[in-house]
Short mmCIF file of C-alpha atoms in Angstrom, two decimals:
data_model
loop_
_atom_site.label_atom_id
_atom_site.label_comp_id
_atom_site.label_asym_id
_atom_site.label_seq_id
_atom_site.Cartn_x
_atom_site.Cartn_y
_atom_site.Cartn_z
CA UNK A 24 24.66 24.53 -11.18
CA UNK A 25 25.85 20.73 -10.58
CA UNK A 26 25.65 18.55 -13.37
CA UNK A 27 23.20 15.62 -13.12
CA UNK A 28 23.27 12.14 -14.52
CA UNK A 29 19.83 12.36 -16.48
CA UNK A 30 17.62 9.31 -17.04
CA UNK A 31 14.36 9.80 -20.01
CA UNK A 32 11.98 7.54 -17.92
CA UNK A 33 8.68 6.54 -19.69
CA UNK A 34 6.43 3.27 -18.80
CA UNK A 35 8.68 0.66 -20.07
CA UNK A 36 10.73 -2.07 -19.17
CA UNK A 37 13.85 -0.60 -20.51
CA UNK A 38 13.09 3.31 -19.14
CA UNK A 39 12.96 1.28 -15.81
CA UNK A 40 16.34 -0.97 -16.39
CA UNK A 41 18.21 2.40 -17.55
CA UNK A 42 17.04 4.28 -14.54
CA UNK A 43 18.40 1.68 -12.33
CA UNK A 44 22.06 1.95 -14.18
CA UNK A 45 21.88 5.84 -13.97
CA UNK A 46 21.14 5.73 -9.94
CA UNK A 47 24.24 3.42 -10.20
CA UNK A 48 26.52 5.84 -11.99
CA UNK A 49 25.30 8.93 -10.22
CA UNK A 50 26.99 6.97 -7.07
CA UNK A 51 30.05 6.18 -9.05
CA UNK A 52 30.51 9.87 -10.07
CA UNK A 53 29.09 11.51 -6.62
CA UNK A 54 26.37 13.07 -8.61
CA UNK A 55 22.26 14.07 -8.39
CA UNK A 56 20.44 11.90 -10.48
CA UNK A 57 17.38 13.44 -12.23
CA UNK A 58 14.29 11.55 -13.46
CA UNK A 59 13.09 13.19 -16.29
CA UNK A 60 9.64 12.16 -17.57
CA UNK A 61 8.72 14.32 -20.85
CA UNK A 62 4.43 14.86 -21.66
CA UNK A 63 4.18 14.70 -25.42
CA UNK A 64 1.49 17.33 -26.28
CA UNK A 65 -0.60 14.54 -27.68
CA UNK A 66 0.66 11.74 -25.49
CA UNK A 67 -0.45 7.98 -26.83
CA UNK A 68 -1.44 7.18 -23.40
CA UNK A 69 -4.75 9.30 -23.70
CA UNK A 70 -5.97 6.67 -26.04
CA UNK A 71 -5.77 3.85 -24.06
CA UNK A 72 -8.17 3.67 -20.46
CA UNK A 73 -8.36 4.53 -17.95
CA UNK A 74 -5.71 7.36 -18.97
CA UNK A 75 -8.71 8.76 -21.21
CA UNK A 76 -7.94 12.92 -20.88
CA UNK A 77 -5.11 14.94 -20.29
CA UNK A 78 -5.38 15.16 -17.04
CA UNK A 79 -5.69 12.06 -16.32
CA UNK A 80 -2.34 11.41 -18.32
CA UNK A 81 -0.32 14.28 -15.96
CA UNK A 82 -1.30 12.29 -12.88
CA UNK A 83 -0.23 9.26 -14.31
CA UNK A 84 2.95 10.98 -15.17
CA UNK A 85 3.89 12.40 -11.80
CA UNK A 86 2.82 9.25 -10.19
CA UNK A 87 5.49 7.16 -12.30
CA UNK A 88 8.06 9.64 -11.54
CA UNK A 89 7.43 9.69 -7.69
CA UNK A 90 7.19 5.77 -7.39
CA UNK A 91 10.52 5.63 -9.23
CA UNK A 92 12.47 8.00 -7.46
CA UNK A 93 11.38 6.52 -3.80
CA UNK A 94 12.01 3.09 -5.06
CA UNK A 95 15.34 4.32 -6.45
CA UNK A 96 16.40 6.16 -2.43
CA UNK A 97 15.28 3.43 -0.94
CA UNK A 98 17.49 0.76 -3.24
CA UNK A 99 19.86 3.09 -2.80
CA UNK A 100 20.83 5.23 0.33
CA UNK A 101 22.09 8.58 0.43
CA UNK A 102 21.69 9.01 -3.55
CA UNK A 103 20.21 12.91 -4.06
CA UNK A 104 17.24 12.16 -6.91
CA UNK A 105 15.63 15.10 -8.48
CA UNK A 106 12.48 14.54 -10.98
CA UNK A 107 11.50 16.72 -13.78
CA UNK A 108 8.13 16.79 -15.41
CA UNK A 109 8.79 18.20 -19.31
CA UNK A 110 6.45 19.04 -21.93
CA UNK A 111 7.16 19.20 -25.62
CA UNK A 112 8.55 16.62 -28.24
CA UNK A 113 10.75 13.74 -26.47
CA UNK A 114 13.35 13.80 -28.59
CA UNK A 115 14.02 17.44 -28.64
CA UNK A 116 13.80 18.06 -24.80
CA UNK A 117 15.87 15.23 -23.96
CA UNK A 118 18.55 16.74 -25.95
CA UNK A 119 18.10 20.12 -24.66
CA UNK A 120 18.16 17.84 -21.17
CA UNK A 121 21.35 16.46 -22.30
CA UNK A 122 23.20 19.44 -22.34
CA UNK A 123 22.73 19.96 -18.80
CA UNK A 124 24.11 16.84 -17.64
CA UNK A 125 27.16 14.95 -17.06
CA UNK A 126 25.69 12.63 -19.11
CA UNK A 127 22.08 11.22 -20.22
CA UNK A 128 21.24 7.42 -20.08
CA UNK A 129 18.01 6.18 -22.23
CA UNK A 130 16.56 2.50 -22.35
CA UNK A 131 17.12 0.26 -25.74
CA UNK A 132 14.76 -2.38 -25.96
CA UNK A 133 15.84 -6.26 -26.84
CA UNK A 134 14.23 -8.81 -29.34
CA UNK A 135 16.62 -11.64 -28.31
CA UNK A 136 18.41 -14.09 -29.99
CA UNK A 137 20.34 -13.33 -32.73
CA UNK A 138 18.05 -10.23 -34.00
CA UNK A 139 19.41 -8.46 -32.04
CA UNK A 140 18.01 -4.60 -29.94
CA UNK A 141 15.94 -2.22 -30.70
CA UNK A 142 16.79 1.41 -31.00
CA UNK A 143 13.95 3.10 -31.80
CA UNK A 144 14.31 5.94 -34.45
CA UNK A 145 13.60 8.26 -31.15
CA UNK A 146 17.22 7.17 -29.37
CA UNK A 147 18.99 7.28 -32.75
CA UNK A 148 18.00 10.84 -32.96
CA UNK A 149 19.33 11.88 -29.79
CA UNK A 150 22.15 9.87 -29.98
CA UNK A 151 23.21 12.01 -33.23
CA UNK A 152 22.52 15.24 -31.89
CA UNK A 153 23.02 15.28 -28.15
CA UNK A 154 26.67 17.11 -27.35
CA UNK A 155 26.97 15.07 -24.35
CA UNK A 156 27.54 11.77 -23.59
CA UNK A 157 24.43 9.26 -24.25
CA UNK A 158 24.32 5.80 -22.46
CA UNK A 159 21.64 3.08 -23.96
CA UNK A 160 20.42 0.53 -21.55
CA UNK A 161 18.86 -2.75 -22.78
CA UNK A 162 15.53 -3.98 -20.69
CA UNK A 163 16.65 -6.42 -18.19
CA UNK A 164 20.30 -5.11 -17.42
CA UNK A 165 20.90 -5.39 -13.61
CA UNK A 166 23.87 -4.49 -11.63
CA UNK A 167 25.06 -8.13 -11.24
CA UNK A 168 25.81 -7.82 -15.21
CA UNK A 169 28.12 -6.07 -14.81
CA UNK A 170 30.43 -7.71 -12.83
CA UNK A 171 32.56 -11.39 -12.60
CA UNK A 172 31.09 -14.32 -11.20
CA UNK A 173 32.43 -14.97 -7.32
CA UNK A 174 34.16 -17.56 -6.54
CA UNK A 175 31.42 -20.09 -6.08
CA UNK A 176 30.54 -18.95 -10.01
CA UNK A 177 27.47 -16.37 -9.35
CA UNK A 178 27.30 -13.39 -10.73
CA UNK A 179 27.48 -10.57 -7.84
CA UNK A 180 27.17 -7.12 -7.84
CA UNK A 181 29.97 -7.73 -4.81
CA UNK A 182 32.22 -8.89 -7.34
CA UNK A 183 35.01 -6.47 -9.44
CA UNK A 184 33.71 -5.08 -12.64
CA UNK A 185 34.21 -6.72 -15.87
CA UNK A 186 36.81 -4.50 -17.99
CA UNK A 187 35.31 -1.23 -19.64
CA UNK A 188 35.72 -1.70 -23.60
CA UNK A 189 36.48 1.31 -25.92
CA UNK A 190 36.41 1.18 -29.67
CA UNK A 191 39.27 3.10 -30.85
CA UNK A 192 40.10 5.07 -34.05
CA UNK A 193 44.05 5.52 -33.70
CA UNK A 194 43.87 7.29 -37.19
CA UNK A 195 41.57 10.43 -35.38
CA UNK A 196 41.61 9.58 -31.36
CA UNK A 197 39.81 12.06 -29.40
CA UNK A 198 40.80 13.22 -26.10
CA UNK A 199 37.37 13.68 -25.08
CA UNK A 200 36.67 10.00 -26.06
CA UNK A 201 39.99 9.13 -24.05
CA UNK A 202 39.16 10.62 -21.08
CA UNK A 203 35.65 9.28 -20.22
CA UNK A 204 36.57 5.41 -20.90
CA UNK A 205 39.38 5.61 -18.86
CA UNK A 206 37.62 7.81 -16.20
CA UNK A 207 34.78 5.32 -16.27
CA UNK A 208 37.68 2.47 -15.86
CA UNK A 209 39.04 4.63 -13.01
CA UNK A 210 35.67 4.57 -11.17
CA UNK A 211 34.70 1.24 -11.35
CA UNK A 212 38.62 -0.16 -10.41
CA UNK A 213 38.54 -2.36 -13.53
CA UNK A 214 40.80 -2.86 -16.78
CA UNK A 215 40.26 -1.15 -19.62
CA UNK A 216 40.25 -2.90 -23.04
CA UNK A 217 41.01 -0.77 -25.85
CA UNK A 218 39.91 -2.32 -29.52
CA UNK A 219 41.41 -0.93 -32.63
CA UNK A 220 40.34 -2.73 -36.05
CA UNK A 221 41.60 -2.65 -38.92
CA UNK A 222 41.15 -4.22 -42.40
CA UNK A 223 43.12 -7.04 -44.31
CA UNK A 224 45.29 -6.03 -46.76
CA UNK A 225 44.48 -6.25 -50.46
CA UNK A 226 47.09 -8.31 -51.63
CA UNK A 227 46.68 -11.21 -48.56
CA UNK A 228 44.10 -12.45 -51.21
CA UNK A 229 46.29 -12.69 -54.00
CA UNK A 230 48.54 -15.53 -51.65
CA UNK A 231 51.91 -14.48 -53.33
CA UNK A 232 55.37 -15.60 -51.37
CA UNK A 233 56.08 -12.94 -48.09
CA UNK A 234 52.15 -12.55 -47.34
CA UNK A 235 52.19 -13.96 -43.90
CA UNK A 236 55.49 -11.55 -43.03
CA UNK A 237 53.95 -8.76 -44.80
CA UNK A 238 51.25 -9.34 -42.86
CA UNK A 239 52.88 -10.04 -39.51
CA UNK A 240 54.77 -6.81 -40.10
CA UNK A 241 51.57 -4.83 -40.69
CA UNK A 242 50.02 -6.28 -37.21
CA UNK A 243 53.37 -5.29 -35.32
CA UNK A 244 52.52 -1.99 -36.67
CA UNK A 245 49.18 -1.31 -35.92
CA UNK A 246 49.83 -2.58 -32.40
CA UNK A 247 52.61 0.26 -31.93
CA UNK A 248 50.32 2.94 -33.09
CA UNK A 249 47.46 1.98 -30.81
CA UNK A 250 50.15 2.11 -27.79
CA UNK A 251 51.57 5.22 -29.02
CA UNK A 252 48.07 6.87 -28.71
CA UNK A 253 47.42 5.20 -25.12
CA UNK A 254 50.71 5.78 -23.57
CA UNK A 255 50.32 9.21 -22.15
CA UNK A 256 46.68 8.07 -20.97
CA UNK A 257 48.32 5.46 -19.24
CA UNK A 258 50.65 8.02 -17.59
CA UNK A 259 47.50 10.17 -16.83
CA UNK A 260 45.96 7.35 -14.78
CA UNK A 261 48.13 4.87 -13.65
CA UNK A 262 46.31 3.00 -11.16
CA UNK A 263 44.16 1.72 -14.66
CA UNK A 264 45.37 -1.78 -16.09
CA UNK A 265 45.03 -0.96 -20.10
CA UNK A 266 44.67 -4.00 -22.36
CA UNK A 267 45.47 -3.26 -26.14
CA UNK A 268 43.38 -5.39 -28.54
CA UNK A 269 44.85 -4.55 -31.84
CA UNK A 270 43.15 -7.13 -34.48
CA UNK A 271 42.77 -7.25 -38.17
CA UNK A 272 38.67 -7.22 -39.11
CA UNK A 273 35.48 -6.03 -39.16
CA UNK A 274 35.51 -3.02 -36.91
CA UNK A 275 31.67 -3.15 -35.84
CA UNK A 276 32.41 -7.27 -35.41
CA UNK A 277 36.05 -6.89 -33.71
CA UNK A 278 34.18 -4.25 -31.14
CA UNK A 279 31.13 -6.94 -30.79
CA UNK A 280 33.46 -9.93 -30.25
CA UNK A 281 35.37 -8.01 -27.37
CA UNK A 282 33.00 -6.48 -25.30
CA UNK A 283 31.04 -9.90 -24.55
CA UNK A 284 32.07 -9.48 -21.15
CA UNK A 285 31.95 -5.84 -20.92
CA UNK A 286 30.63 -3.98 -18.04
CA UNK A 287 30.72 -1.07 -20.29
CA UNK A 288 31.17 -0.01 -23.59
CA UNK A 289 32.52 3.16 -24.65
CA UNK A 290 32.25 4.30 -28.41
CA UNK A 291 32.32 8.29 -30.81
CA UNK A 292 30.34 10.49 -32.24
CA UNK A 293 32.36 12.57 -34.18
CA UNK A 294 30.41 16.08 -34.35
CA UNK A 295 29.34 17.22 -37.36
CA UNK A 296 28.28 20.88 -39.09
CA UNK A 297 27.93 20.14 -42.40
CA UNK A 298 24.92 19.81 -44.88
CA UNK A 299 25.00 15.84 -44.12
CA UNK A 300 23.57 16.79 -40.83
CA UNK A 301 23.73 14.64 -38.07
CA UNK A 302 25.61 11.31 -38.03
CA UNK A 303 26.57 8.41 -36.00
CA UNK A 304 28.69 6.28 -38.14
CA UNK A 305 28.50 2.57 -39.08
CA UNK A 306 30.44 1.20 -35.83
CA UNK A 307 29.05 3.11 -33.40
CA UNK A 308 25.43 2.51 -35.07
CA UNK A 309 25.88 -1.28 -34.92
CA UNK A 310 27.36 -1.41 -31.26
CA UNK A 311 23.73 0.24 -30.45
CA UNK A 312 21.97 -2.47 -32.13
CA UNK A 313 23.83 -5.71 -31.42
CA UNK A 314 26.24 -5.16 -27.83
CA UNK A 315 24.41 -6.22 -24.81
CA UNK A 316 26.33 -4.14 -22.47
CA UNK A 317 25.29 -0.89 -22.03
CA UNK A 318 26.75 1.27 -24.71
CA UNK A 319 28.44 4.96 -24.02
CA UNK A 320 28.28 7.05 -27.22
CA UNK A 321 31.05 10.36 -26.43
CA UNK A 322 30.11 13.01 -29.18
CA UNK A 323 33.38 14.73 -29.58
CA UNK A 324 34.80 17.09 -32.32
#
């Protein structure tokens, strides 16, 4: 069976902006895109009219799944969309969705300003246990977004992509985390910026005599070990311009200050087993809540 790029669509804003970026990446990768719309067994929508029985509630359902897949051919042609009513808890069937796709793209709401996005406890869960990749989508995002402004300074979805960002461990890099941000890269014919982080050392505080070499000599460093870990991903796809951001920081703010003009950003999820069940980590949880791009999360082992 062909793998899908699977979109959780509900009534909302964001359900509606992440649907739109999932027809757009089902194009990119030559791939169906499935709607999936999942009926809670006591939906919240009975409550409130005219959606006052069950019944009521499926039609609703397979109404908003319809309207969104036309308006999604018609936006854009020769895309193959397939829709999927489910029933059970959303959480747990999108996963189960998940693992069925190429990947699985869910909406993140905004609050604006500096508060940042919403990720309701709903994504968070999926994002922790799904096995395959999980894109979040913030309300608003359109394809011009995601590109550079044309010449006469307008943003165009005509125009080349802004660079994919990936925030890199070079102390555990992961193939599988490798592979989709430069594949991603590949397919939209843009750069991609790889961001290492990592911390000041202890003794820059204490100001003694040598601190600025030691420290010089400690960026030089860094810098060769993130190109080390690129280089044979370089070789494996050449026609992608790699720019190496190695900076001493705050990994969750290095990652936030360089993907401002994202098109994309690509972050892990290492898999774990262990009593400590599932697990996102502290960078990849605040790229969720505070990047405006839409945000990859690659569970890998």
């Amino acid at each position: 069976m062909s793998r899908t790029v699977t979109v959780g669509l509900d009534d909302s804003a964001e359900s509606r902006a992440a649907a739109e970026w999932a027809a757009r990446e089902a194009l990119l990768r030559g791939l169906p895109l499935k709607i999936v719309h999942v009926q809670e067994p006591m939906p919240r929508f009975v409550a409130r009219p005219p959606l006052l029985d069950l019944e009521g509630y499926r039609h609703w359902a397979e109404r908003l799944t319809h309207e969104a897949a036309e308006g999604i051919r018609l936006r854009h042609p020769g895309i193959e969309v397939i829709t999927e009513q489910l029933t059970g808890t959303v959480a747990d069937v999108l996963c189960e969705a998940a693992g069925f796709a190429e990947l699985l793209v869910l909406g993140s709401r905004a609050l604006g300003g500096l508060q940042g996005f919403v990720v309701g406890s709903v994504s968070l869960g999926i994002v922790a246990r799904a096995e395959r990749p999980v894109v979040l989508v913030r309300a608003g995002e359109k394809a011009a977004d995601e590109h550079r402004t044309d010449p006469a300074g307008v943003l165009s979805a005509a125009s080349a992509f802004r660079p994919v960002v990936l925030g890199l461990d070079i102390d555990q890099p992961d193939d599988t985390l490798l592979e989709f941000a430069f594949d991603a890269a590949a397919r939209r014919e843009t750069a991609l910026r790889a961001v290492h982080a990592w911390p000041e050392p202890p003794r820059s505080l204490l100001r003694l005599p040598g601190d600025a070499e030691f420290h010089d000599t400690l960026e030089r460093g860094q810098a060769s070990l993130l190109g080390k870990v690129l280089r044979p991903w370089r070789q494996k796809f050449p026609d992608v311009e790699v720019i190496e951001a190695s900076r001493c920081g705050s990994a969750p703010q290095v990652l936030a200050n360089d993907s401002r003009d994202a098109s994309l950003v690509v972050v892990g999820r290492r898999i774990r087993t262990g009593f400590l069940g599932a697990h996102i980590g502290h960078v990849t949880h605040s790229a969720l809540h505070h990047i405006t791009a839409p945000v990859a999360v690659v569970a890998h082992g």
